[in-house]
C-alpha angles and dihedrals in degrees: 000000000000125000120224118248125230129188121250094259091053090047092051091050091053092047089052087054092052106276117146116241114208125192109207095192122109118274095255090055092047091048093054096052133351144165109263108262097011117142117223117233108158120210088238088066098038095104090058095046121113113209095180091112090058096059111135093010133109113253124196121195126200142170131178101288105003094254097102093050092048092049091049098037096116092047091050093046092050090062093058131086116241088249090067120090107209135192142175122228105239108234092009123222091342092060092042091055092043089054088058094247120148121279131171123222130196109250117219 
C-alpha cells in the first residue's frame, strides 16, 4: 500500500488542525534538526510502536528528503488502523525548510 504525498504547506495546515507529524529518522538525526512539533519514531523502532492512540486521526510521516518514507510507505501504512488517514511529506524536512516553514536545530 502506498501513502499519498502532500506538500509541506498542506502538511503544516493539517498539523495546525490536529494531525500528528512523525519523523521516521533516527534519534541523532532528529536531535540535530527537526520540524517544530514533530514526534520522533525511528524506523528502527517501528515494529515496537503502538499506534492505538492515533486511531481516527490524520498521521503525517516525514524523513530528511522523502525517500525513506516513500521506500517504507507500505510498512508505515501497515502499522495504522483503517480509521487513520496517513500521508507523506513530499521532499521531507528538506522541502519543509525550503518552503520557509519552522525547524529547530541543535545548537552547539
